[in-house]
Tab-separated table of C-alpha atoms and ligand atoms in Angstrom:
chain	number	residue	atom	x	y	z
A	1	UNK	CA	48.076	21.586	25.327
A	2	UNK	CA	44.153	20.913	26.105
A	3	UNK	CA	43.673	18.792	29.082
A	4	UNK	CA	40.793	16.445	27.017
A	5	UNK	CA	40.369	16.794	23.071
A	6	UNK	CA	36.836	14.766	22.399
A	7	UNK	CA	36.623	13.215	18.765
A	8	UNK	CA	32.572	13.501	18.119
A	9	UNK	CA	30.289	16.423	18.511
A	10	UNK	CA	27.317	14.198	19.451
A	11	UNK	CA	25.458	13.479	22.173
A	12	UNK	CA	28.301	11.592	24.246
A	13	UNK	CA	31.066	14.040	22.732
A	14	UNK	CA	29.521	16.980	23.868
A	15	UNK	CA	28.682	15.551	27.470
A	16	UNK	CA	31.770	15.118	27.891
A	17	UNK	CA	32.750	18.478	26.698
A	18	UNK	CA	29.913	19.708	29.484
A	19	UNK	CA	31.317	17.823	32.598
A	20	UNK	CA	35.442	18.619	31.783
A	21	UNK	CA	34.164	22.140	31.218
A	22	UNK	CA	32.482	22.465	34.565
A	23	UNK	CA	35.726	20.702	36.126
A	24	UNK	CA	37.193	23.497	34.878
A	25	UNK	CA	39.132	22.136	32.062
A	26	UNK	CA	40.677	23.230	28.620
A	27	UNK	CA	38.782	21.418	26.487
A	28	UNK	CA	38.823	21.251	22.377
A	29	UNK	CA	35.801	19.036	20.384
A	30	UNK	CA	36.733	17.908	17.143
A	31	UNK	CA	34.032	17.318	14.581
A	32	UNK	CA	33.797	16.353	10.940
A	33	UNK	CA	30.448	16.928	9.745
A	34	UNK	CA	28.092	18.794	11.958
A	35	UNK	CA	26.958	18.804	15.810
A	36	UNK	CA	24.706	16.312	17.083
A	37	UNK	CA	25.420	12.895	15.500
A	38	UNK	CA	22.329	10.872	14.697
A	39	UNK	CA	20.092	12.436	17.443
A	40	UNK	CA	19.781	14.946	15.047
A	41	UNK	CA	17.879	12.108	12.339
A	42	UNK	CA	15.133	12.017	15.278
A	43	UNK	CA	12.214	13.523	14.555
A	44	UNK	CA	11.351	13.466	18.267
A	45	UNK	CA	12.333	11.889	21.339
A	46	UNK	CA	10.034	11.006	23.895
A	47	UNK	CA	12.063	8.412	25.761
A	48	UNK	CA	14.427	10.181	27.626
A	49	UNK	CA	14.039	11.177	31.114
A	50	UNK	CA	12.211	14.355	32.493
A	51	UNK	CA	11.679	15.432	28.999
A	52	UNK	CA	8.393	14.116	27.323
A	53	UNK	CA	8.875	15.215	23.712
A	54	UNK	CA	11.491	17.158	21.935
A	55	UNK	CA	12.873	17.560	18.606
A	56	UNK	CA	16.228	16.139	17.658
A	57	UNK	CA	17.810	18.796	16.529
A	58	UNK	CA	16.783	20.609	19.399
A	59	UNK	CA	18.606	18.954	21.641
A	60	UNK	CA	21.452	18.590	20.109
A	61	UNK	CA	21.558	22.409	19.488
A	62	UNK	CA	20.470	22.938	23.175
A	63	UNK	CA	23.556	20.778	23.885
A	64	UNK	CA	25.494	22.198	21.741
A	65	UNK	CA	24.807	26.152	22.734
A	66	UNK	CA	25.046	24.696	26.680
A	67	UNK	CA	28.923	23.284	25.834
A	68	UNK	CA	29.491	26.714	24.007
A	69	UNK	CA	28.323	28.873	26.724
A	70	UNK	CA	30.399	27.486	28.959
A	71	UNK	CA	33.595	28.385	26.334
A	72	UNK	CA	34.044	25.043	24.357
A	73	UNK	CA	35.958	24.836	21.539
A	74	UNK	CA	34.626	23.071	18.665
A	75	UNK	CA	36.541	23.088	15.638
A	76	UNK	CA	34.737	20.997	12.284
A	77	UNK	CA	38.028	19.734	11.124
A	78	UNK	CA	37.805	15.701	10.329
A	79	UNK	CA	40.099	13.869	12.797
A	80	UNK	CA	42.860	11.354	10.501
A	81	UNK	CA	45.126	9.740	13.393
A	82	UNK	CA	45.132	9.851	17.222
A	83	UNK	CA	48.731	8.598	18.488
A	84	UNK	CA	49.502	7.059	21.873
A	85	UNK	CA	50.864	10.200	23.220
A	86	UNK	CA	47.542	11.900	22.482
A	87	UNK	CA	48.547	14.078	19.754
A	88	UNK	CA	45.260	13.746	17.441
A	89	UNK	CA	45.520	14.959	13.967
A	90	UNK	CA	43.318	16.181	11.677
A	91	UNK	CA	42.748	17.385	8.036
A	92	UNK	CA	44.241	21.048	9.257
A	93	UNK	CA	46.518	20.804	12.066
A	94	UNK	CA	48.027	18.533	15.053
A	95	UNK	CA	46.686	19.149	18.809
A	96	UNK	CA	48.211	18.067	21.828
A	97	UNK	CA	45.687	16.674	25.189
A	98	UNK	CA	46.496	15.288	28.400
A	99	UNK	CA	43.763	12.760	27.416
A	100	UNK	CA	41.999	11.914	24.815
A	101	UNK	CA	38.137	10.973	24.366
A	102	UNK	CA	36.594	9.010	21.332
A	103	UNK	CA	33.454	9.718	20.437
A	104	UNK	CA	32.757	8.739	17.082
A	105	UNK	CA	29.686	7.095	16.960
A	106	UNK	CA	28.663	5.466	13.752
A	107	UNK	CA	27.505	5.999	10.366
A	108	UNK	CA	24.573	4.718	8.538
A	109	UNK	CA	24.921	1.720	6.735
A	110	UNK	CA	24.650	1.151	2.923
A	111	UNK	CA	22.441	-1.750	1.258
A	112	UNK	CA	25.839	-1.288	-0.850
A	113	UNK	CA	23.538	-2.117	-4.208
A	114	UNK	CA	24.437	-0.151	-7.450
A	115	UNK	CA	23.514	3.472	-7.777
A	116	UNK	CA	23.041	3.804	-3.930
A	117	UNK	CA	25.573	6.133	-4.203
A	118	UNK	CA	24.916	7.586	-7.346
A	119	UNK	CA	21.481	8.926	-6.368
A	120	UNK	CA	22.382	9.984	-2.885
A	121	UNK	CA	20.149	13.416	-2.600
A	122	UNK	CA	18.353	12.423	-6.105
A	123	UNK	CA	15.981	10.160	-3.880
A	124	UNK	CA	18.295	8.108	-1.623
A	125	UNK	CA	18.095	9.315	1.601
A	126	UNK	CA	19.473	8.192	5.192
A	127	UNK	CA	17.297	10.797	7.145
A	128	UNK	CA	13.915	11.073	6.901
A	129	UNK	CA	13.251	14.246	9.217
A	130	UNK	CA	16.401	16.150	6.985
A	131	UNK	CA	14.627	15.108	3.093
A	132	UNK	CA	10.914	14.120	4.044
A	133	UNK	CA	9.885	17.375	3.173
A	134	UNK	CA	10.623	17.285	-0.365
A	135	UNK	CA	8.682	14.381	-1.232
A	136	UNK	CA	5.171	16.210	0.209
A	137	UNK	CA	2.024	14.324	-1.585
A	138	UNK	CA	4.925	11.903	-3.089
A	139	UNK	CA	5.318	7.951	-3.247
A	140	UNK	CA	8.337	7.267	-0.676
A	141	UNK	CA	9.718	3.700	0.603
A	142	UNK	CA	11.065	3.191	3.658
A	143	UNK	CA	13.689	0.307	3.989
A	144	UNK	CA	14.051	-1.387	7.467
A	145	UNK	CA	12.904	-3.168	10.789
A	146	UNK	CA	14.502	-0.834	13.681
A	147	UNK	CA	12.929	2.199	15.921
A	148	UNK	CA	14.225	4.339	12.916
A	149	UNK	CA	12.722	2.873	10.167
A	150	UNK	CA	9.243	2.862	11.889
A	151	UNK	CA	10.231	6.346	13.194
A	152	UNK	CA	10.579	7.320	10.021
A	153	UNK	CA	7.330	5.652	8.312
A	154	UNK	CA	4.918	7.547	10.886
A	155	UNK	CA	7.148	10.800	10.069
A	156	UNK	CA	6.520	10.588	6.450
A	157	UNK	CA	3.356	9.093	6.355
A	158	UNK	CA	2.345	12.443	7.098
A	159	UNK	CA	3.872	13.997	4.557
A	160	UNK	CA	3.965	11.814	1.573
A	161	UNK	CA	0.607	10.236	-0.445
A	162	UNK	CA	1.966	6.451	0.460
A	163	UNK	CA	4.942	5.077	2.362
A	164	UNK	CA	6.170	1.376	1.938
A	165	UNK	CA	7.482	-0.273	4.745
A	166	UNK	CA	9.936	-2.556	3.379
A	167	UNK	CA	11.764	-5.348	5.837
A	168	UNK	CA	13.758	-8.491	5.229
A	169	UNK	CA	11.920	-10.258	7.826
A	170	UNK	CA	8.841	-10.750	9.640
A	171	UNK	CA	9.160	-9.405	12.928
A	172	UNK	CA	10.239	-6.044	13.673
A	173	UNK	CA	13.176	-5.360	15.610
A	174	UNK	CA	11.634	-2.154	16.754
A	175	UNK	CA	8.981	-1.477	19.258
A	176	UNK	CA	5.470	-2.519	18.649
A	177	UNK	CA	4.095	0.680	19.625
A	178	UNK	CA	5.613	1.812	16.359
A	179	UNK	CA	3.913	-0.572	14.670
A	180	UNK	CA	0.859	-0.587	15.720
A	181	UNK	CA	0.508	3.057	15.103
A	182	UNK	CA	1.719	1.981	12.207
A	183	UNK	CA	-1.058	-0.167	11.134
A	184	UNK	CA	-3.754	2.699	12.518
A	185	UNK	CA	-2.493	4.620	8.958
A	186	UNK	CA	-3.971	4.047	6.000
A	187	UNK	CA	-1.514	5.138	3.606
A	188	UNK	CA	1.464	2.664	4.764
A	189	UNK	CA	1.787	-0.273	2.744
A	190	UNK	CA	4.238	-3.187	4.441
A	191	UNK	CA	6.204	-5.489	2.243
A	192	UNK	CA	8.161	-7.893	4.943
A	193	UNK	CA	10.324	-10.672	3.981
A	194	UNK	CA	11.823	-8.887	1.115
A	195	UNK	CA	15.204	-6.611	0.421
A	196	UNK	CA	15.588	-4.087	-1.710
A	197	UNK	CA	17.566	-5.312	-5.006
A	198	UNK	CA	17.400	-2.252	-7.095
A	199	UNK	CA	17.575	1.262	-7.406
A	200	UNK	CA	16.260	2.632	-11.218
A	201	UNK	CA	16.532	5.912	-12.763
A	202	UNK	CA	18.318	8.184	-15.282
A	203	UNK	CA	18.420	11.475	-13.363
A	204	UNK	CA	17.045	10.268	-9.817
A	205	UNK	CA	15.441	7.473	-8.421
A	206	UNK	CA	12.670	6.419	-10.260
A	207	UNK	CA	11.917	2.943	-8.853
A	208	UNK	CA	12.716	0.417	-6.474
A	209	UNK	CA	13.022	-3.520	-7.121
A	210	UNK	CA	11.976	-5.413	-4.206
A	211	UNK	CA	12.639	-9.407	-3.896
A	212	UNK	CA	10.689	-11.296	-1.275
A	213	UNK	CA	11.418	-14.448	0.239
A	214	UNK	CA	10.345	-16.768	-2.861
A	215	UNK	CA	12.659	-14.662	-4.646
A	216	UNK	CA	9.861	-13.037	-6.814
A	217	UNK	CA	10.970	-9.148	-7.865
A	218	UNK	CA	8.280	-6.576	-7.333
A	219	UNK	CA	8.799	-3.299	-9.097
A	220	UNK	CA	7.544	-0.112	-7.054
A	221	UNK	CA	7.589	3.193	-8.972
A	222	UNK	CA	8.880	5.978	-5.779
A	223	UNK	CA	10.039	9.212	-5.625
A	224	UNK	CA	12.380	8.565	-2.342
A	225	UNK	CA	13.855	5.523	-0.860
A	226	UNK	CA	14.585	6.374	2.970
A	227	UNK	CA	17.463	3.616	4.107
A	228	UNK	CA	17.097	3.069	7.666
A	229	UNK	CA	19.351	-0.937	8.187
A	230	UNK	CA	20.949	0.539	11.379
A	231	UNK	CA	25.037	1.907	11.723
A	232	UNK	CA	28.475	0.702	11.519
A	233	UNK	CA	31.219	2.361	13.701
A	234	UNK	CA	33.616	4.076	11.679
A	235	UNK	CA	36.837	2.983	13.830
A	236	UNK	CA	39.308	2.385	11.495
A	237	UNK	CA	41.372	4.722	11.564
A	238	UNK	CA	42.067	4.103	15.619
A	239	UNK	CA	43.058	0.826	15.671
A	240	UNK	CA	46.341	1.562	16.418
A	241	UNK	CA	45.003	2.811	20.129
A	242	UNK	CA	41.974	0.796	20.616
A	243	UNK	CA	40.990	-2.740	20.301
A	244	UNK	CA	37.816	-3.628	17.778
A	245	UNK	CA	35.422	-6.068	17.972
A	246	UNK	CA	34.403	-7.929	14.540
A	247	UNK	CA	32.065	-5.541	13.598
A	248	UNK	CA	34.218	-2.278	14.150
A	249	UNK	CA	33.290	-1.250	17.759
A	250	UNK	CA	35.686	-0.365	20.371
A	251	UNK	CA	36.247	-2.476	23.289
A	252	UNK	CA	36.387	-1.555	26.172
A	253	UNK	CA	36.898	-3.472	29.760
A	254	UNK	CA	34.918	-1.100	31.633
A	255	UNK	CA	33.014	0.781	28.862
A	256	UNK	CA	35.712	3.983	29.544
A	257	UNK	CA	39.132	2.556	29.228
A	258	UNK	CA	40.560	1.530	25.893
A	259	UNK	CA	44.148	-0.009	25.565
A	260	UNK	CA	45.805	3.405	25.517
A	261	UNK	CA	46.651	5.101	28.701
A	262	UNK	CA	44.359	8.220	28.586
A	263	UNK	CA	42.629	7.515	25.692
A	264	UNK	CA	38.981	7.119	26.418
A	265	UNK	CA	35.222	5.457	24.540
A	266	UNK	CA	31.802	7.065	24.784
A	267	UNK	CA	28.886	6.438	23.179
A	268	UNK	CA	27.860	4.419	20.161
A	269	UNK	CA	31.214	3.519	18.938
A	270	UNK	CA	32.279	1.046	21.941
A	271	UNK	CA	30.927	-2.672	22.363
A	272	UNK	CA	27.699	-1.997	24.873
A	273	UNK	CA	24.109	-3.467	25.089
A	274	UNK	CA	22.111	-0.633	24.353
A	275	UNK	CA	22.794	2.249	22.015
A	276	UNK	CA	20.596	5.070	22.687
A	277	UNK	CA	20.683	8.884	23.723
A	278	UNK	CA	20.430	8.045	27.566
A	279	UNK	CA	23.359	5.693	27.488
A	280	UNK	CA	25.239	8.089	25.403
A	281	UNK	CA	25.043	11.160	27.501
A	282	UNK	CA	26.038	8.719	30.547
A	283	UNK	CA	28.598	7.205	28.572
A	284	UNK	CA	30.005	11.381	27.735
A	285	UNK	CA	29.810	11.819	31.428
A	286	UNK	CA	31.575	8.621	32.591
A	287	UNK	CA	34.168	9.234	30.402
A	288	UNK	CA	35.021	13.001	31.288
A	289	UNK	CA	34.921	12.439	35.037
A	290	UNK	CA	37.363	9.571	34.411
A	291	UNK	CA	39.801	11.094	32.535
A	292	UNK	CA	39.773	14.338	34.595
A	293	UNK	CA	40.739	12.236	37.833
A	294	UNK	CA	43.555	10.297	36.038
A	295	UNK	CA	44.903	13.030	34.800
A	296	UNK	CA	44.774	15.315	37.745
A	297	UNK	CA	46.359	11.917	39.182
B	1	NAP	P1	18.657	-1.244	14.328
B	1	NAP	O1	17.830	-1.308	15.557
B	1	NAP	O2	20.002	-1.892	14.300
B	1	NAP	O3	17.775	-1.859	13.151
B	1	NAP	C1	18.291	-2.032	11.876
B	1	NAP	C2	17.227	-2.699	11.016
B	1	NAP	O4	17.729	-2.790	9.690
B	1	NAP	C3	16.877	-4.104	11.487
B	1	NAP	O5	15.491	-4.292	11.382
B	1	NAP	C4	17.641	-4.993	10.510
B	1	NAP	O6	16.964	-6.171	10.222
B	1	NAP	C5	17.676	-4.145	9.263
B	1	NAP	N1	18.874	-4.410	8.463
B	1	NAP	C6	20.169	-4.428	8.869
B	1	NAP	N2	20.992	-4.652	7.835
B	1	NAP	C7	20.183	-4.785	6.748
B	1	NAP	C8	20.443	-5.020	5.382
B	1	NAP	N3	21.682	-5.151	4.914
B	1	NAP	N4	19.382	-5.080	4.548
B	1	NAP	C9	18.126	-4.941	5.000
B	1	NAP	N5	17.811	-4.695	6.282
B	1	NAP	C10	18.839	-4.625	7.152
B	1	NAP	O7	18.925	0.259	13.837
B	1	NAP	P2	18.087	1.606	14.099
B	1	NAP	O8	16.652	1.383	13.802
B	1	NAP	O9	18.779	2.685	13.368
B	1	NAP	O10	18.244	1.867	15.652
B	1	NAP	C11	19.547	1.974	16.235
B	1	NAP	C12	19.412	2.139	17.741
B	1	NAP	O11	18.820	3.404	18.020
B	1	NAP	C13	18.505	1.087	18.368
B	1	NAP	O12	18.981	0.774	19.636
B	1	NAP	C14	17.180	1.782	18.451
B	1	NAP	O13	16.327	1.266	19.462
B	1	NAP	C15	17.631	3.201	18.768
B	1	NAP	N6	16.606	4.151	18.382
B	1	NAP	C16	15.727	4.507	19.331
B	1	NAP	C17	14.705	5.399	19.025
B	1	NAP	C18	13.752	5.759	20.108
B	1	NAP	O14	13.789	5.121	21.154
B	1	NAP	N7	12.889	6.745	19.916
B	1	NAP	C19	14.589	5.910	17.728
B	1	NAP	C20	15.479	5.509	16.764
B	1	NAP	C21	16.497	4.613	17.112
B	1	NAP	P3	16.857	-7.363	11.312
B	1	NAP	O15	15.863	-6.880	12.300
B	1	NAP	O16	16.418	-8.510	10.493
B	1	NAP	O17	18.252	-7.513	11.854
């Protein structure tokens, strides 16, 4: 019996594994694909407090080595049901907590066009800092309007011969600063106002068709498309403990409690204004001290 088994090895998951360590508590982390979430897509951070630049991956595995030091268990097994009792099962075995924390996050989302899929590692990619480096002096296209997708232009502009910048609207959603550091570079071409249609190639990608606004198709010869449209929470498969809101994320009254006695949100996966690392790691620490004092209770 662990006192709290955390679903999600990423930033909020492993917070929480911190604090209910500290408190002195048996803890297990449960983790389908690898530590760090999407922190680990960051090719540096530089917004989060008393630390003026670091690498994604580096914190993540600083995180990750802290929550092991202090004797955390973290099995990579993928979690299939949690039950109202708190039994949470995965793809190897059934464990038993006192409490429960979800910590899912979310996954990247899919232009869901034909051969997305298909070409997935053959020139589809959904991280820039993990695949940039394979497309050195290449033609790459980078496909949308958020802190990522800009991110990711002024990562692989230094890499690649030419970046596109591709956005369905005018505006970006992400910061200006981006931009405008953006527009300093001389090998990023912008194409707003259109979508990406099409995705051509035998092998690998090949070439991209782009559609603007007037619905005119524009076909771009590239080596890599980089899809950065933002997440979707990957929830399903708790719905019979949580509530969801129409787009997948859990809701929560307080942005700790779900419906389920014990069972507990942090991080990207619940309803909440702002999703980034800060509000994660608060979220991982909210959540632990919470559940330890209602189940010492
Ligand atoms: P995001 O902010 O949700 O942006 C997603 C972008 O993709 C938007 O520009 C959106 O267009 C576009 N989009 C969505 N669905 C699309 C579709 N089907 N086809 C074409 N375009 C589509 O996602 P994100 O950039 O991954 O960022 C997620 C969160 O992490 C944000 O809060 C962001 O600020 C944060 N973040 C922060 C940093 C940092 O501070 N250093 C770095 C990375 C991410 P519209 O704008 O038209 O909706």
């Amino acid at each position: 019996m662990y006192d709290i088994i955390i679903v999600g090895a990423g930033p909020a998951g492993l917070t929480s594994a911190l604090y209910a360590l500290r408190g002195n508590k048996k803890v297990l982390v449960l983790e389908a694909k690898n530590y760090g979430g999407q922190i680990l897509n960051a090719n540096k951070i530089e917004n989060y407090p008393g630390i003026s630049s670091i690498s994604g991956y580096d914190f993540a595995t600083n995180l990750y080595e802290q929550v092991k030091n202090l004797g955390g268990e973290v099995r990579f097994e993928t979690v299939v049901k949690v039950n109202d009792n708190r039994s949470v099962v995965t793809n190897k075995e059934t464990y038993f907590g006192k409490s429960v924390i979800l910590a899912t996050g979310a996954e990247n989302r899919k232009l869901n066009i034909e051969n997305e899929n298909k070409f997935i590692g053959k020139g589809v990619s959904y991280c820039a800092t993990c695949d940039g480096n394979f497309f050195k002096g290449k033609v790459v296209a980078v496909n949308g309007g958020g802190n990522t997708a800009l991110e990711d232009a002024l990562y692989l502009s230094d890499i690649a011969e030419s970046v596109y910048v591709i956005h369905r609207r005018e505006e970006f959603r992400g910061e200006n600063r981006y931009v405008e550091e953006l527009k300093k570079k001389k090998n990023i071409i912008f194409l707003l106002n259109s979508t990406v249609t099409s995705l051509l190639g035998n092998e690998k990608l090949e070439s991209i068709i782009v559609t603007d606004q007037n619905r005119e198709e524009t076909t771009l010869k590239v080596d890599a498309l980089f899809i950065a449209i933002g997440q979707v929470p990957k929830n399903e498969i708790f719905k019979n403990v949580v509530d969801v809101d129409e787009k997948g994320y859990i809701l929560s009254p307080d942005g700790v409690h779900t419906k389920t006695p014990f069972i507990y949100v942090a991080g990207d996966t619940r309803v909440k204004i702002l999703r980034q690392l800060t509000t994660a790691v608060s979220d991982g620490s909210v959540a632990a001290v919470v559940a330890m004092k209602e189940i010492n209770e």
